[in-house]
Coordinates of C-alpha atoms in Angstrom, one line a residue:
M1 CA -31.0 -23.7 16.3
S2 CA -33.3 -21.3 18.2
F3 CA -34.5 -19.5 15.0
T4 CA -37.4 -21.1 13.1
T5 CA -39.4 -19.8 10.2
P6 CA -42.9 -20.7 8.9
R7 CA -41.9 -19.6 5.4
Q8 CA -41.8 -22.3 2.7
F9 CA -41.0 -22.8 -0.9
P10 CA -42.5 -21.9 -3.4
A11 CA -44.6 -19.3 -1.5
T12 CA -41.4 -17.8 -0.5
R13 CA -38.6 -17.7 -3.0
M14 CA -35.5 -16.3 -1.3
R15 CA -33.9 -15.5 -4.7
R16 CA -36.8 -13.2 -5.7
M17 CA -35.4 -10.3 -3.7
R18 CA -31.9 -10.9 -5.0
R19 CA -33.0 -10.6 -8.7
D20 CA -32.5 -6.9 -9.2
A21 CA -30.1 -4.3 -7.8
F22 CA -32.8 -2.1 -6.3
S23 CA -34.3 -4.9 -4.2
R24 CA -30.9 -6.1 -3.1
R25 CA -30.1 -2.6 -2.0
L26 CA -33.4 -2.2 -0.2
M27 CA -32.8 -5.2 2.0
C28 CA -29.1 -4.7 2.5
E29 CA -28.4 -5.3 6.3
N30 CA -25.0 -3.7 6.6
V31 CA -23.2 -0.9 4.9
L32 CA -19.5 -0.1 4.8
T33 CA -18.4 3.6 4.8
P34 CA -15.0 5.4 5.3
A35 CA -16.3 6.4 8.7
D36 CA -16.0 2.7 9.7
L37 CA -12.2 2.7 9.1
I38 CA -9.2 3.4 11.3
W39 CA -5.8 3.5 9.6
P40 CA -2.8 2.1 11.5
V41 CA 0.4 4.0 10.6
F42 CA 4.1 3.6 11.5
V43 CA 6.1 6.7 12.3
L44 CA 9.9 6.9 12.5
E45 CA 12.5 9.7 13.2
G46 CA 13.9 12.0 10.6
E47 CA 12.6 14.0 7.7
G48 CA 11.7 12.8 4.2
Q49 CA 12.1 9.2 5.3
R50 CA 10.0 6.5 3.7
E51 CA 10.8 2.8 4.4
A52 CA 8.9 -0.1 2.9
V53 CA 7.9 -3.0 5.1
P54 CA 8.9 -6.0 3.1
S55 CA 6.4 -8.4 4.7
M56 CA 3.6 -5.9 4.1
P57 CA 3.6 -4.7 0.5
G58 CA 2.3 -1.2 0.1
V59 CA 2.8 -0.3 3.8
E60 CA 5.6 2.1 4.8
R61 CA 7.3 3.5 7.8
L62 CA 7.1 7.3 7.4
S63 CA 8.8 10.2 9.1
L64 CA 6.5 12.7 10.7
D65 CA 6.6 15.3 7.8
L66 CA 5.5 12.6 5.3
L67 CA 3.0 11.1 7.7
I68 CA 1.2 14.4 8.1
E69 CA 0.7 14.6 4.3
E70 CA -0.6 11.1 4.2
A71 CA -2.9 11.7 7.1
R72 CA -4.2 14.8 5.4
E73 CA -5.3 12.6 2.5
A74 CA -7.0 10.2 5.0
V75 CA -9.0 13.2 6.3
E76 CA -10.0 14.1 2.7
L77 CA -11.2 10.5 2.2
G78 CA -13.4 10.6 5.3
I79 CA -11.3 8.4 7.5
P80 CA -12.1 9.6 11.1
A81 CA -8.9 8.4 12.9
I82 CA -5.5 6.9 12.7
A83 CA -3.7 4.5 15.1
L84 CA -0.1 5.6 15.7
F85 CA 2.7 3.0 16.2
P86 CA 6.3 4.1 16.7
V87 CA 9.5 2.7 15.1
V88 CA 11.9 3.2 18.0
D89 CA 15.7 3.3 17.5
A90 CA 17.5 0.4 19.1
S91 CA 19.6 2.8 21.1
L92 CA 16.5 4.0 23.0
K93 CA 15.3 0.5 24.0
S94 CA 15.9 -0.7 27.5
E95 CA 14.8 -3.3 30.1
L96 CA 12.5 -0.8 31.8
A97 CA 11.2 1.0 28.6
E98 CA 11.8 4.5 30.0
E99 CA 11.6 6.0 26.5
S100 CA 7.9 5.1 26.4
Y101 CA 6.9 8.0 28.6
N102 CA 9.4 10.6 27.4
A103 CA 7.4 13.8 26.9
N104 CA 9.6 14.6 23.9
G105 CA 9.5 11.1 22.5
L106 CA 8.6 10.1 19.0
V107 CA 5.0 9.4 19.7
Q108 CA 4.4 12.4 21.9
R109 CA 6.0 14.8 19.3
S110 CA 4.0 13.1 16.6
V111 CA 0.7 13.5 18.4
R112 CA 1.3 17.2 19.0
A113 CA 2.3 17.8 15.3
L114 CA -0.6 15.8 13.9
K115 CA -3.2 17.6 16.1
E116 CA -1.8 21.0 15.2
A117 CA -1.9 20.2 11.5
L118 CA -5.1 18.2 11.4
P119 CA -7.2 19.0 14.5
E120 CA -10.2 17.2 13.1
L121 CA -8.4 13.9 12.8
G122 CA -8.8 11.4 15.7
I123 CA -5.4 10.3 17.0
I124 CA -5.2 6.9 18.7
T125 CA -2.0 5.9 20.5
D126 CA -0.7 2.5 21.3
V127 CA -0.1 2.0 25.1
A128 CA 2.3 -0.9 25.2
L129 CA 6.0 -1.3 26.0
D130 CA 7.1 -3.8 23.3
P131 CA 8.5 -1.1 20.9
Y132 CA 10.6 0.2 23.8
T133 CA 11.9 -2.9 25.6
S134 CA 15.2 -4.5 24.7
H135 CA 13.6 -8.0 25.0
G136 CA 10.5 -7.3 22.9
Q137 CA 7.9 -8.2 25.5
D138 CA 5.0 -5.9 26.4
G139 CA 6.0 -5.4 29.9
I140 CA 8.8 -5.4 32.6
I141 CA 10.2 -8.9 33.1
D142 CA 11.7 -10.5 36.2
E143 CA 14.9 -12.6 36.3
Q144 CA 13.1 -15.6 34.9
G145 CA 11.7 -13.6 31.9
Y146 CA 8.2 -13.5 33.3
V147 CA 6.3 -10.3 32.6
Q148 CA 5.4 -8.6 35.9
N149 CA 1.8 -7.4 35.9
D150 CA 1.7 -4.6 38.5
R151 CA 5.2 -3.3 37.8
T152 CA 4.3 -3.1 34.1
V153 CA 1.1 -1.2 34.9
E154 CA 3.1 1.5 36.7
T155 CA 5.0 2.2 33.5
L156 CA 1.8 2.0 31.3
L157 CA 0.3 4.7 33.5
K158 CA 3.1 7.0 32.8
Q159 CA 3.0 6.2 29.1
A160 CA -0.8 6.7 28.8
L161 CA -0.6 10.0 30.7
S162 CA 2.2 11.3 28.4
H163 CA 0.1 10.5 25.4
A164 CA -3.0 12.2 26.8
E165 CA -1.0 15.3 27.8
A166 CA 0.4 15.5 24.3
G167 CA -3.1 15.7 22.9
A168 CA -4.0 12.1 22.0
D169 CA -7.8 11.7 21.6
V170 CA -7.8 8.0 22.4
V171 CA -5.2 5.9 24.3
A172 CA -5.3 2.2 23.4
P173 CA -3.7 -0.2 25.9
S174 CA -2.7 -3.3 23.9
D175 CA -0.6 -4.9 26.6
M176 CA -3.2 -7.2 28.2
M177 CA -2.1 -6.6 31.8
D178 CA -4.8 -7.1 34.4
G179 CA -6.2 -4.0 36.0
R180 CA -4.5 -1.5 33.7
I181 CA -7.7 0.1 32.4
G182 CA -9.0 1.0 35.8
E183 CA -5.6 2.5 36.8
I184 CA -5.3 4.5 33.6
R185 CA -8.9 5.8 33.9
R186 CA -8.2 6.9 37.5
V187 CA -5.1 8.8 36.5
L188 CA -6.8 10.5 33.6
E189 CA -9.7 11.6 35.9
Q190 CA -7.2 12.8 38.5
E191 CA -5.3 14.9 35.9
Q192 CA -8.6 16.4 34.6
L193 CA -8.2 14.7 31.2
V194 CA -11.7 13.5 31.5
N195 CA -12.4 13.5 27.7
T196 CA -9.5 11.3 26.8
R197 CA -11.1 8.1 25.6
I198 CA -9.8 4.6 26.2
M199 CA -10.0 1.9 23.5
A200 CA -9.0 -1.3 25.4
Y201 CA -7.5 -4.2 23.5
S202 CA -9.7 -6.4 25.7
A203 CA -9.5 -9.7 23.8
K204 CA -6.1 -9.8 22.3
Y205 CA -5.0 -13.3 21.4
A206 CA -1.5 -14.8 21.5
S207 CA -1.7 -15.1 17.7
R208 CA 0.8 -16.1 15.0
Y209 CA -0.8 -13.5 12.7
Y210 CA 1.3 -10.6 14.2
G211 CA 4.7 -11.4 12.6
P212 CA 4.7 -8.6 9.9
F213 CA 3.7 -6.0 12.4
R214 CA 6.6 -6.9 14.6
D215 CA 8.9 -6.5 11.6
A216 CA 7.3 -3.0 11.0
V217 CA 8.0 -1.7 14.5
G218 CA 11.3 -3.5 14.9
S219 CA 10.4 -5.7 17.9
A220 CA 10.7 -9.1 16.1
A221 CA 14.4 -9.4 16.6
N222 CA 14.2 -8.4 20.3
L223 CA 11.5 -10.9 21.0
G224 CA 13.3 -13.8 19.2
K225 CA 11.7 -17.2 19.9
A226 CA 9.9 -16.0 23.0
D227 CA 6.1 -15.7 22.9
K228 CA 3.4 -13.7 24.8
S229 CA 1.2 -16.6 25.9
T230 CA 1.5 -15.7 29.6
Y231 CA -0.6 -12.5 29.2
Q232 CA -2.3 -12.7 25.8
M233 CA -5.3 -15.0 25.4
D234 CA -5.3 -18.6 24.2
P235 CA -6.8 -18.8 20.7
A236 CA -8.9 -21.8 21.8
N237 CA -10.9 -19.7 24.3
G238 CA -14.1 -17.7 23.6
D239 CA -15.9 -17.5 27.0
E240 CA -12.8 -16.0 28.5
A241 CA -13.0 -13.1 26.1
L242 CA -16.4 -12.1 27.5
H243 CA -14.9 -11.8 31.0
E244 CA -12.0 -9.8 29.7
V245 CA -14.2 -7.3 27.8
A246 CA -16.7 -7.0 30.7
M247 CA -14.0 -6.2 33.2
D248 CA -12.4 -3.6 31.0
L249 CA -15.8 -1.9 30.5
A250 CA -16.4 -1.9 34.2
E251 CA -13.0 -0.3 34.8
G252 CA -13.7 2.6 32.4
A253 CA -13.0 1.6 28.9
D254 CA -15.1 3.5 26.3
M255 CA -14.5 1.1 23.5
V256 CA -13.2 -2.5 23.2
M257 CA -11.1 -4.3 20.7
I258 CA -10.9 -7.8 19.4
K259 CA -7.5 -8.8 17.9
P260 CA -6.8 -10.4 15.4
G261 CA -9.9 -9.8 13.2
M262 CA -11.2 -12.2 10.6
P263 CA -10.2 -15.5 12.4
Y264 CA -12.0 -14.2 15.5
L265 CA -15.3 -12.8 14.1
D266 CA -17.2 -15.2 16.3
V267 CA -15.8 -13.4 19.3
V268 CA -16.7 -10.0 17.8
R269 CA -20.3 -11.2 17.4
R270 CA -20.5 -12.6 21.0
V271 CA -19.1 -9.5 22.5
K272 CA -21.5 -7.3 20.6
D273 CA -24.5 -9.4 21.4
E274 CA -23.7 -9.9 25.1
L275 CA -22.3 -6.5 26.1
K276 CA -23.6 -4.1 23.4
A277 CA -20.7 -1.7 23.8
P278 CA -18.7 0.0 21.0
T279 CA -16.7 -2.9 19.6
Y280 CA -13.8 -2.8 17.2
A281 CA -11.6 -5.3 15.5
Y282 CA -8.1 -5.2 14.0
Q283 CA -7.5 -6.7 10.6
V284 CA -3.9 -7.4 11.6
S285 CA -0.7 -7.5 9.6
G286 CA -0.8 -11.2 8.9
E287 CA -4.3 -10.9 7.5
Y288 CA -3.1 -8.0 5.3
A289 CA 0.0 -9.9 4.1
M290 CA -2.0 -13.0 3.1
H291 CA -4.5 -10.8 1.1
M292 CA -1.6 -9.0 -0.6
A293 CA 0.1 -12.2 -1.5
A294 CA -3.0 -13.5 -3.2
F295 CA -3.6 -10.2 -5.0
E296 CA 0.0 -10.0 -6.3
N297 CA -0.3 -13.5 -7.6
G298 CA -3.6 -12.8 -9.3
W299 CA -5.4 -15.4 -7.2
L300 CA -8.1 -13.0 -5.9
D301 CA -9.8 -9.9 -7.1
A302 CA -8.2 -7.2 -5.0
D303 CA -10.8 -4.4 -4.8
G304 CA -13.7 -6.8 -4.3
V305 CA -12.0 -8.9 -1.7
I306 CA -10.8 -5.8 0.3
L307 CA -14.3 -4.4 0.6
E308 CA -15.9 -7.8 1.2
S309 CA -13.4 -8.6 4.0
L310 CA -14.2 -5.3 5.7
L311 CA -17.9 -5.7 5.3
C312 CA -17.7 -9.0 7.1
F313 CA -16.5 -7.2 10.2
K314 CA -19.6 -5.0 10.1
R315 CA -21.9 -8.0 9.6
A316 CA -20.2 -9.7 12.6
G317 CA -21.1 -6.7 14.8
A318 CA -18.0 -4.5 14.7
D319 CA -18.6 -0.7 14.9
G320 CA -15.3 -0.1 13.1
V321 CA -12.1 -1.8 11.8
L322 CA -8.5 -1.0 12.1
T323 CA -7.1 -2.0 8.7
Y324 CA -4.0 -1.3 6.6
F325 CA -6.4 -1.2 3.6
A326 CA -8.2 1.9 5.1
K327 CA -7.1 4.5 2.5
R328 CA -7.4 2.1 -0.4
A329 CA -10.9 1.0 0.7
A330 CA -11.9 4.7 1.3
R331 CA -10.9 5.5 -2.3
L332 CA -13.0 2.6 -3.6
L333 CA -16.0 3.8 -1.5
A334 CA -15.6 7.4 -2.6
T335 CA -16.9 7.0 -6.1
P336 CA -20.4 5.5 -6.3
V337 CA -21.2 4.1 -9.7
A338 CA -24.6 2.8 -10.9
D339 CA -24.9 -0.9 -11.0
G340 CA -26.1 -1.1 -14.6
R341 CA -25.3 -4.7 -15.0
D342 CA -28.2 -5.7 -12.8
S343 CA -30.9 -4.2 -15.0
A344 CA -31.5 -7.6 -16.5
P345 CA -31.4 -11.1 -15.0
S346 CA -28.0 -12.7 -14.8
A347 CA -27.3 -16.1 -16.3
R348 CA -27.6 -19.0 -13.9
N349 CA -24.2 -20.1 -12.6
D350 CA -24.4 -22.9 -10.1
G351 CA -20.6 -23.1 -9.6
E352 CA -18.2 -20.6 -8.2
N353 CA -17.8 -17.6 -10.5
S354 CA -14.6 -17.4 -12.4
M355 CA -12.2 -14.5 -11.7
E356 CA -13.2 -12.8 -14.9
D357 CA -17.0 -13.2 -14.3
R358 CA -17.0 -12.3 -10.6
S359 CA -19.2 -9.3 -10.1
P360 CA -19.6 -6.9 -7.2
E361 CA -22.8 -8.7 -6.2
H362 CA -20.6 -10.7 -3.8
V363 CA -20.2 -7.5 -1.7
P364 CA -23.9 -6.5 -1.3
A365 CA -23.3 -3.3 0.8
V366 CA -20.8 -1.9 -1.5
T367 CA -22.1 -3.0 -4.9
Q368 CA -22.3 0.5 -6.3
Q369 CA -18.7 1.3 -5.4
L370 CA -17.3 -1.8 -7.1
S371 CA -18.8 -1.8 -10.5
G372 CA -17.5 0.3 -13.4
P373 CA -14.1 1.4 -14.6
I374 CA -12.9 3.3 -11.6
G375 CA -12.6 0.3 -9.4
E376 CA -11.2 -1.8 -12.2
E377 CA -8.6 0.8 -13.1
S378 CA -7.3 1.3 -9.6
G379 CA -4.5 -1.2 -10.3
A380 CA -5.0 -3.2 -7.1
D381 CA -6.2 -6.2 -9.1
I382 CA -2.8 -7.6 -10.2
P383 CA -3.4 -9.3 -13.6
T384 CA -2.8 -13.0 -14.1
P385 CA -0.6 -14.5 -16.8
R386 CA -3.4 -15.2 -19.2
L387 CA -4.7 -11.6 -19.3
N388 CA -7.9 -10.5 -20.8
Q389 CA -9.4 -7.0 -21.2
T390 CA -11.6 -7.2 -18.1
R391 CA -8.7 -8.2 -15.8
A392 CA -6.5 -5.5 -17.4
G393 CA -9.0 -2.8 -16.2
I394 CA -9.8 -1.7 -19.8
K395 CA -13.3 -3.0 -20.2
P396 CA -14.9 -0.8 -22.9
K397 CA -17.1 1.9 -21.4
A398 CA -20.7 2.3 -22.4
K399 CA -21.2 5.3 -24.7
P400 CA -22.8 8.2 -22.7
Q401 CA -26.4 8.7 -23.5
A402 CA -27.5 12.1 -24.8
D403 CA -28.7 13.1 -21.3
A404 CA -25.7 11.7 -19.5
D405 CA -24.2 13.7 -16.7
L406 CA -20.7 14.5 -18.1
S407 CA -19.5 15.4 -14.6
D408 CA -20.0 11.7 -13.6
P409 CA -16.4 10.4 -12.7
S410 CA -17.4 6.9 -13.9
L411 CA -17.3 8.2 -17.5
Y412 CA -13.6 8.9 -17.4
F413 CA -10.3 7.0 -17.1
N414 CA -7.4 8.4 -15.2
R415 CA -4.5 8.9 -17.7
E416 CA -1.6 8.0 -15.4
L417 CA -3.3 4.9 -14.0
S418 CA -4.3 3.7 -17.5
H419 CA -0.7 4.2 -18.7
L420 CA 0.4 2.1 -15.8
Q421 CA -2.1 -0.6 -16.6
F422 CA -0.8 -0.7 -20.2
N423 CA 2.7 -1.3 -18.8
I424 CA 1.4 -4.1 -16.6
R425 CA 0.0 -5.8 -19.7
V426 CA 3.5 -5.5 -21.3
L427 CA 4.9 -7.3 -18.3
E428 CA 2.3 -10.0 -18.6
Q429 CA 3.7 -10.9 -22.0
A430 CA 6.9 -12.1 -20.2
L431 CA 4.7 -15.0 -18.9
D432 CA 3.1 -15.9 -22.2
E433 CA 4.7 -19.1 -23.3
S434 CA 3.5 -18.6 -26.9
H435 CA 6.3 -16.1 -27.3
P436 CA 10.0 -17.1 -27.8
L437 CA 11.9 -17.2 -24.6
L438 CA 14.2 -14.2 -25.5
N439 CA 11.2 -12.2 -26.6
R440 CA 9.7 -12.8 -23.2
L441 CA 12.8 -11.4 -21.6
M442 CA 12.6 -8.4 -23.9
F443 CA 9.0 -7.7 -22.7
L444 CA 10.2 -7.7 -19.1
L445 CA 13.0 -5.2 -20.0
I446 CA 10.6 -3.0 -21.9
F447 CA 8.4 -2.9 -18.9
S448 CA 11.3 -1.9 -16.7
S449 CA 12.3 0.9 -19.1
N450 CA 8.8 2.1 -19.5
L451 CA 8.4 2.3 -15.8
D452 CA 11.5 4.5 -15.5
E453 CA 10.0 6.9 -18.1
F454 CA 6.6 6.8 -16.4
F455 CA 8.2 8.0 -13.2
E456 CA 10.4 10.6 -14.9
I457 CA 7.5 12.2 -16.7
R458 CA 4.1 11.3 -15.4
V459 CA 4.8 10.9 -11.7
A460 CA 7.1 14.0 -11.8
G461 CA 4.2 15.9 -13.2
L462 CA 1.9 14.9 -10.4
K463 CA 4.6 15.7 -7.8
H464 CA 5.0 19.2 -9.4
Q465 CA 1.2 19.7 -9.0
L466 CA 1.5 18.9 -5.3
A467 CA 4.4 21.2 -4.9
L468 CA 2.3 24.0 -6.4
G469 CA -0.5 23.2 -3.9
D470 CA -2.9 21.8 -6.5
A471 CA -5.4 19.7 -4.7
S472 CA -8.1 19.8 -7.4
T473 CA -9.7 16.6 -8.7
G474 CA -9.7 15.6 -12.3
A475 CA -12.7 14.5 -14.3
D476 CA -12.3 11.0 -12.9
G477 CA -12.7 12.3 -9.3
R478 CA -9.1 11.8 -8.2
S479 CA -6.8 14.4 -6.8
P480 CA -3.0 14.3 -7.6
R481 CA -2.3 13.0 -4.1
A482 CA -4.8 10.2 -4.5
V483 CA -3.4 9.2 -7.9
L484 CA 0.1 9.2 -6.4
A485 CA -1.0 7.0 -3.6
E486 CA -2.5 4.5 -6.0
I487 CA 0.6 4.6 -8.2
A488 CA 2.8 3.9 -5.2
Q489 CA 0.8 0.8 -4.2
I490 CA 0.6 -0.6 -7.8
A491 CA 4.3 0.1 -8.6
H492 CA 5.6 -1.6 -5.4
A493 CA 3.6 -4.7 -6.3
Q494 CA 4.6 -4.7 -9.9
M495 CA 8.3 -4.2 -9.2
A496 CA 8.2 -7.2 -6.9
R497 CA 6.3 -9.1 -9.6
Q498 CA 8.9 -8.1 -12.2
Y499 CA 11.8 -9.6 -10.1
Q500 CA 9.7 -12.6 -9.3
I501 CA 9.1 -13.3 -13.0
L502 CA 12.8 -12.7 -13.8
N503 CA 14.2 -14.9 -11.0
E504 CA 11.6 -17.6 -10.7
V505 CA 10.4 -18.0 -14.3
L506 CA 12.7 -16.5 -17.0
L507 CA 16.2 -17.2 -15.7
P508 CA 15.4 -20.9 -14.9
A509 CA 13.9 -21.3 -18.3
L510 CA 16.9 -19.7 -20.0
E511 CA 19.2 -22.0 -18.1
T512 CA 17.4 -25.0 -19.5
Q513 CA 18.5 -23.6 -22.9
R514 CA 22.1 -23.3 -21.6
L515 CA 21.8 -19.5 -21.3
R516 CA 23.0 -18.5 -17.9
F517 CA 23.2 -15.1 -16.4
R518 CA 26.2 -14.6 -14.1
R519 CA 26.0 -12.1 -11.3
R520 CA 28.7 -9.6 -11.1
S521 CA 30.0 -11.1 -7.9
D522 CA 30.6 -14.3 -9.8
W523 CA 32.7 -12.8 -12.6
N524 CA 36.4 -13.7 -12.9
K525 CA 39.0 -11.0 -13.8
A526 CA 38.9 -11.8 -17.5
Q527 CA 35.1 -11.6 -17.7
G528 CA 35.1 -8.3 -15.8
A529 CA 37.8 -6.8 -18.1
W530 CA 35.7 -7.9 -21.2
V531 CA 32.6 -6.2 -19.9
R532 CA 34.4 -3.0 -19.1
D533 CA 36.0 -3.0 -22.5
Y534 CA 32.7 -3.6 -24.2
F535 CA 30.9 -0.9 -22.3
E536 CA 33.6 1.7 -23.1
T537 CA 34.0 0.9 -26.8
E538 CA 30.5 -0.1 -27.8
I539 CA 28.0 1.4 -25.4
M540 CA 29.4 4.6 -23.9
P541 CA 29.8 6.4 -27.2
V542 CA 26.1 5.8 -27.9
I543 CA 24.6 6.8 -24.6
S544 CA 26.9 9.9 -24.4
P545 CA 26.2 11.9 -27.5
I546 CA 28.5 14.8 -28.4
G547 CA 25.6 17.2 -28.0
L548 CA 22.4 17.0 -25.9
D549 CA 19.0 18.4 -26.8
P550 CA 18.1 20.5 -23.7
S551 CA 14.4 20.1 -24.4
H552 CA 14.5 16.4 -23.9
P553 CA 14.4 15.0 -20.4
F554 CA 16.3 11.8 -21.3
P555 CA 19.6 12.9 -22.8
R556 CA 21.2 9.4 -22.3
L557 CA 18.7 7.4 -24.2
V558 CA 19.9 5.9 -27.5
N559 CA 16.8 6.3 -29.5
K560 CA 16.9 10.1 -29.6
S561 CA 18.6 12.4 -32.1
L562 CA 22.4 13.1 -31.9
N563 CA 23.5 16.7 -31.9
F564 CA 26.7 18.6 -32.1
I565 CA 27.6 21.7 -30.0
V566 CA 29.4 24.1 -32.3
Q567 CA 31.1 27.5 -31.7
L568 CA 30.2 30.3 -34.1
E569 CA 32.5 33.1 -35.2
G570 CA 31.5 36.5 -36.4
K571 CA 28.1 38.1 -36.3
D572 CA 24.7 36.8 -37.4
A573 CA 22.2 38.5 -39.6
F574 CA 20.9 40.6 -36.7
G575 CA 24.4 41.8 -35.8
R576 CA 24.8 39.6 -32.7
E577 CA 28.2 38.1 -31.8
G578 CA 28.5 34.5 -32.5
G579 CA 28.2 32.0 -29.7
L580 CA 27.3 28.3 -29.2
A581 CA 24.8 26.5 -31.3
I582 CA 23.3 23.0 -31.3
L583 CA 23.1 21.3 -34.7
P584 CA 21.4 18.0 -35.4
A585 CA 23.8 15.4 -36.8
P586 CA 23.0 14.2 -40.3
R587 CA 21.4 10.8 -40.4
S588 CA 24.3 9.4 -42.4
L589 CA 26.6 9.8 -39.4
P590 CA 27.1 6.4 -37.8
R591 CA 25.5 6.1 -34.4
V592 CA 28.5 4.4 -32.9
I593 CA 31.5 6.7 -33.1
A594 CA 35.0 5.2 -33.0
T595 CA 36.9 6.7 -30.1
A596 CA 40.1 6.0 -28.3
R597 CA 39.6 3.3 -25.7
G598 CA 38.7 4.5 -22.2
A599 CA 37.5 7.9 -23.2
L600 CA 35.1 9.8 -25.4
R601 CA 36.8 12.7 -27.1
A602 CA 35.2 15.3 -29.2
R603 CA 36.5 18.5 -30.7
L604 CA 34.3 21.5 -31.1
Q605 CA 34.4 22.5 -34.7
R606 CA 34.8 26.2 -35.3
V607 CA 32.3 27.2 -38.0
P608 CA 31.9 30.8 -39.3
S609 CA 28.5 32.2 -38.6
S610 CA 28.0 32.9 -42.3
S611 CA 28.5 29.2 -43.2
P612 CA 25.3 27.4 -44.3
R613 CA 26.5 24.5 -42.2

């Protein structure tokens, strides 16, 4: 190694500066902020459309109206830019990708609408043809299926120009065609679009980490078993990347990109050291999916690992990171909390910290953002089967001192997120083998029912706040929009976990006890008839009471009071004509009412208004 040091132990004890939080902070070499993050988003046609990407839990394809609202929150969180990727309808795809430069295409319309709604937000557009080609390649192919470089560049020029004319702040060619940066810069200068920046995907590798992204934009099926190794870089090569980046800078690129991210941090460091240009990296879909799989299974601490992974990009030399964790990370970074645990020396631990004992010290530049209840309560850390209070996000808070700042968000829990964490702990009981098997199934069903009620009441309340234009933050520092975003991410993960527990744990265990659940598609006629009869005679009378309490939002739940609707005759004590009234049923009335099979019949009893009943 070229670096040598005269420092020796014990005159120099490297751990000395790590002893306390203040000295660790003083010598911290890299800092992660929301300004380092670029959020990749997927836009689709329509209104009010929201589609989950199954291979990327928590990531959604959004119609433009919803994307604008999500982007508005990104601005509030301090994220400077989004990277826009279209989900193109199959009917618009073609061999020559003509839709890519349609002035009224999805991307072009989205750019105009986003810039009108959020002029301060940077809009980065993807200049590539794979969302638009019927074959899924990033360019125009010949009869042998080979991507033609110069012919493709002609189309990329039209696409980049259409984006710039629509108002894109940055065009980002990700196609890896030779010479396209110089041609795009020439056309932008020619059309007086001199301030349109170019972020060149200069070192984009032919990686297997892109699979979930291709699912998200709908190009995976078109590409099939073909690959892109004739134009994207060989993962074995590093020196070649320096040539690619240097040529793009010489041709007029303002920024350069390395893709994928974490497996190629050595390339990021070499590019930054050698060329000293604005350098960015993309934490791609496969990296995101791997992290999420570990989080959902409780194998990694979600909040800590997200911030640590992004900090690694900064340490490697990246000026910024494209990451699907952008909003989640920005929320974590938005609430600094004092690192009180470092006021005294920590116990020596020569082995790897356990999940429960792992502290934010593993992420030096963001230590203050990770400690305390806000980070724990966010719900991103999916609990493991053997849950304890720390993992559940309910570690007792220290009592405020007399001079405590009561406006400090770290002193407060968020009600909705705490309620959701309680339900997660209920779900965890379904994995506790100390409970009888049927009780474990009961816990899973209770979680499902509680989640329904949570959305009917608590989420509905938050949505109503948004509808009224309420953007205020609570004592915990969160706005209704921020809370809803966290709930969406947690709920998607927990719903997937619920079905995983049911299908992979409980049902196989019940089958070993000769208790089998038959799917409806497997029923024979006799079984189907029995289920229908049981529902009509035993269940329907209970979930359809004769009278409903209008003040209760769940009229079909069985654990609520039963009421009668009665018609009154005559006048009441105030001289008013009789009408309808709702009377609670006496508790002696059986909950299950015998009725004729196939229907629930009830007769309105006519009661004189003077009657005490």
